[in-house]
Coordinates of C-alpha atoms in Angstrom, one line a residue:
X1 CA 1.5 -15.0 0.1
X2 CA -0.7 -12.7 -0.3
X3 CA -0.4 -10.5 -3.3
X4 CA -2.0 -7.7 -5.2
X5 CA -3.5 -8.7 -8.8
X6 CA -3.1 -4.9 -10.0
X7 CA 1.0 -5.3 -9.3
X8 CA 1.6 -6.5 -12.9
X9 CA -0.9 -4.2 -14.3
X10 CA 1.3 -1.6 -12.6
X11 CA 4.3 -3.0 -13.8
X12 CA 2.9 -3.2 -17.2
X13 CA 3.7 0.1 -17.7
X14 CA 7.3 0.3 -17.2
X15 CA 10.1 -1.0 -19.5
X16 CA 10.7 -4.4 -19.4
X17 CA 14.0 -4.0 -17.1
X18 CA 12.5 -2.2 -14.8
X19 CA 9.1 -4.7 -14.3
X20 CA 11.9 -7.9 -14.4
X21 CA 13.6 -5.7 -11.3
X22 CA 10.5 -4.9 -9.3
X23 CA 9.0 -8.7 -10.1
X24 CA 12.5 -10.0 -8.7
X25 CA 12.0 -7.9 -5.6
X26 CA 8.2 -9.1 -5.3
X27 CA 9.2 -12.3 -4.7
X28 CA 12.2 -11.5 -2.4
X29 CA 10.4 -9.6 -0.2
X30 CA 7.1 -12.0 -0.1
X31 CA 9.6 -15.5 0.8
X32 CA 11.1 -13.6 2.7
X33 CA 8.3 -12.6 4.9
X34 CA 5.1 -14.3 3.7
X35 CA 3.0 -12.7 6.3
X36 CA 3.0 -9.5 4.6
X37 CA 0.3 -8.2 2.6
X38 CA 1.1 -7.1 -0.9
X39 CA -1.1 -3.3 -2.2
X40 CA -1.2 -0.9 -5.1
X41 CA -1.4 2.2 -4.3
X42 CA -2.1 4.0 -7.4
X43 CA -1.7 7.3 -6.5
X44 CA 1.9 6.6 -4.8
X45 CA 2.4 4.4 -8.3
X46 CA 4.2 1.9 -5.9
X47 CA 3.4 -1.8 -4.3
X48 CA 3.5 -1.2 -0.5
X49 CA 3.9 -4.4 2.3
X50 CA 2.4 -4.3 5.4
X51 CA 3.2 -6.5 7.5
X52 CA 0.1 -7.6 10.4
X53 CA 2.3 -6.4 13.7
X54 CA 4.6 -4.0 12.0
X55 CA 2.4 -2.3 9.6
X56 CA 3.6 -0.8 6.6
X57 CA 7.3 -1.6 6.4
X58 CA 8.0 -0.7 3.0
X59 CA 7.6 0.0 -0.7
X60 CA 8.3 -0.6 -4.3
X61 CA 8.3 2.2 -5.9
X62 CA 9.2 1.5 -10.2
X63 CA 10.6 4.4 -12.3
X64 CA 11.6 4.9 -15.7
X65 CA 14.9 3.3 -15.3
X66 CA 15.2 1.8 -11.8
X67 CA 13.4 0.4 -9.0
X68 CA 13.5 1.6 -5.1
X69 CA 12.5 -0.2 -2.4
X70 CA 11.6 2.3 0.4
X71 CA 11.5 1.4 3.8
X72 CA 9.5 3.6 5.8
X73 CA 12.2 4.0 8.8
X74 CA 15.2 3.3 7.3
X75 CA 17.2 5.6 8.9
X76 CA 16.9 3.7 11.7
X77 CA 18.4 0.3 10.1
X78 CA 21.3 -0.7 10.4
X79 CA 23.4 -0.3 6.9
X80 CA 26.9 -1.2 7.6
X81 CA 28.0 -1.3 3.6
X82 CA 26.2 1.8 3.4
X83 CA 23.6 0.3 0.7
X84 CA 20.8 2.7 1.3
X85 CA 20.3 6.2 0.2
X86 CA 18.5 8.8 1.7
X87 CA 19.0 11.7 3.6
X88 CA 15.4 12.6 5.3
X89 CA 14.9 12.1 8.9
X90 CA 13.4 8.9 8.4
X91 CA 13.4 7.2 5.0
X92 CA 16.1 5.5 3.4
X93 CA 16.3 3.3 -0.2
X94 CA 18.0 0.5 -1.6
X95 CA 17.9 1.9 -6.0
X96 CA 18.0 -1.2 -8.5
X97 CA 18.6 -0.9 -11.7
X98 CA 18.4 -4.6 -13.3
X99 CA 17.0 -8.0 -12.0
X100 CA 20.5 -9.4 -10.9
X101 CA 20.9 -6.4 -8.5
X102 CA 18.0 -7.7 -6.4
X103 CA 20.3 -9.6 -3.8
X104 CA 18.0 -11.8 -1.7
X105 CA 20.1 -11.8 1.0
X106 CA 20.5 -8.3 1.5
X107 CA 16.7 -7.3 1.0
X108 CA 16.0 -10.3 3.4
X109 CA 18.5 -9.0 6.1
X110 CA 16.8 -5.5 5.9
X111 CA 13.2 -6.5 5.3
X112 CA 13.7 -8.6 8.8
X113 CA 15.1 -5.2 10.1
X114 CA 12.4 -3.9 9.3
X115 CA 9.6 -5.9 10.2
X116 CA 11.5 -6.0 14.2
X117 CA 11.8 -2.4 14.1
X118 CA 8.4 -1.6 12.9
X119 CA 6.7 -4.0 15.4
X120 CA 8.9 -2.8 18.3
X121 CA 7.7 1.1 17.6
X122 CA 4.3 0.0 17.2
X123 CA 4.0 -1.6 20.8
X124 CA 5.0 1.3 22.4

């Protein structure tokens, strides 16, 4: 799994909560689907996974008080509990608030979403 050193930097900065969340989510997302590659992107303040067909599938984005994993074209994927939020054209995001949120199940389910969607637009 290849991961970004400067993610716990990153998390550093946030309440404890919050980093426990987005470090629960890490390692969801990277079993899940090991291919992908783990970056910081500073300037975005999130942890973004691309995966090597799809591309960038998605993002951890940490905040004050939750965590939201942004999937780039999540208003294509199929939400049939209507977990994700968003309202753009494209976007959508699953909000955490504490560690035992993170459902690996769920985030598995639309991470492999995802990853089929993103490498089904990209071979057009």
């Amino acid at each position: 799994m290849p991961t970004d050193p400067e993610a716990d930097d990153l998390l550093s900065e946030h309440p404890e909560a919050v980093a426990a969340t987005a470090q629960r989510l890490r390692t969801a997302l990277l079993e899940a689907h090991p291919q992908l590659e783990e970056r910081v992107r500073r300037g975005w303040h999130s942890i973004n996974y691309r995966d090597p067909v799809a591309g960038f599938v998605c993002a951890v984005f940490p905040t004050a008080d939750r965590v939201q994993l942004v999937f780039e074209h999540g208003a294509r994927l199929p939400d049939p509990e209507g977990r994700l939020s968003g309202t753009g054209k494209q976007v959508r995001t699953l909000d955490l608030s504490a560690p035992e949120e993170v459902d690996v199940a769920v985030v598995a389910t639309f991470l492999d979403h995802a990853v089929e969607l993103g490498a089904g637009l990209r071979g057009r």
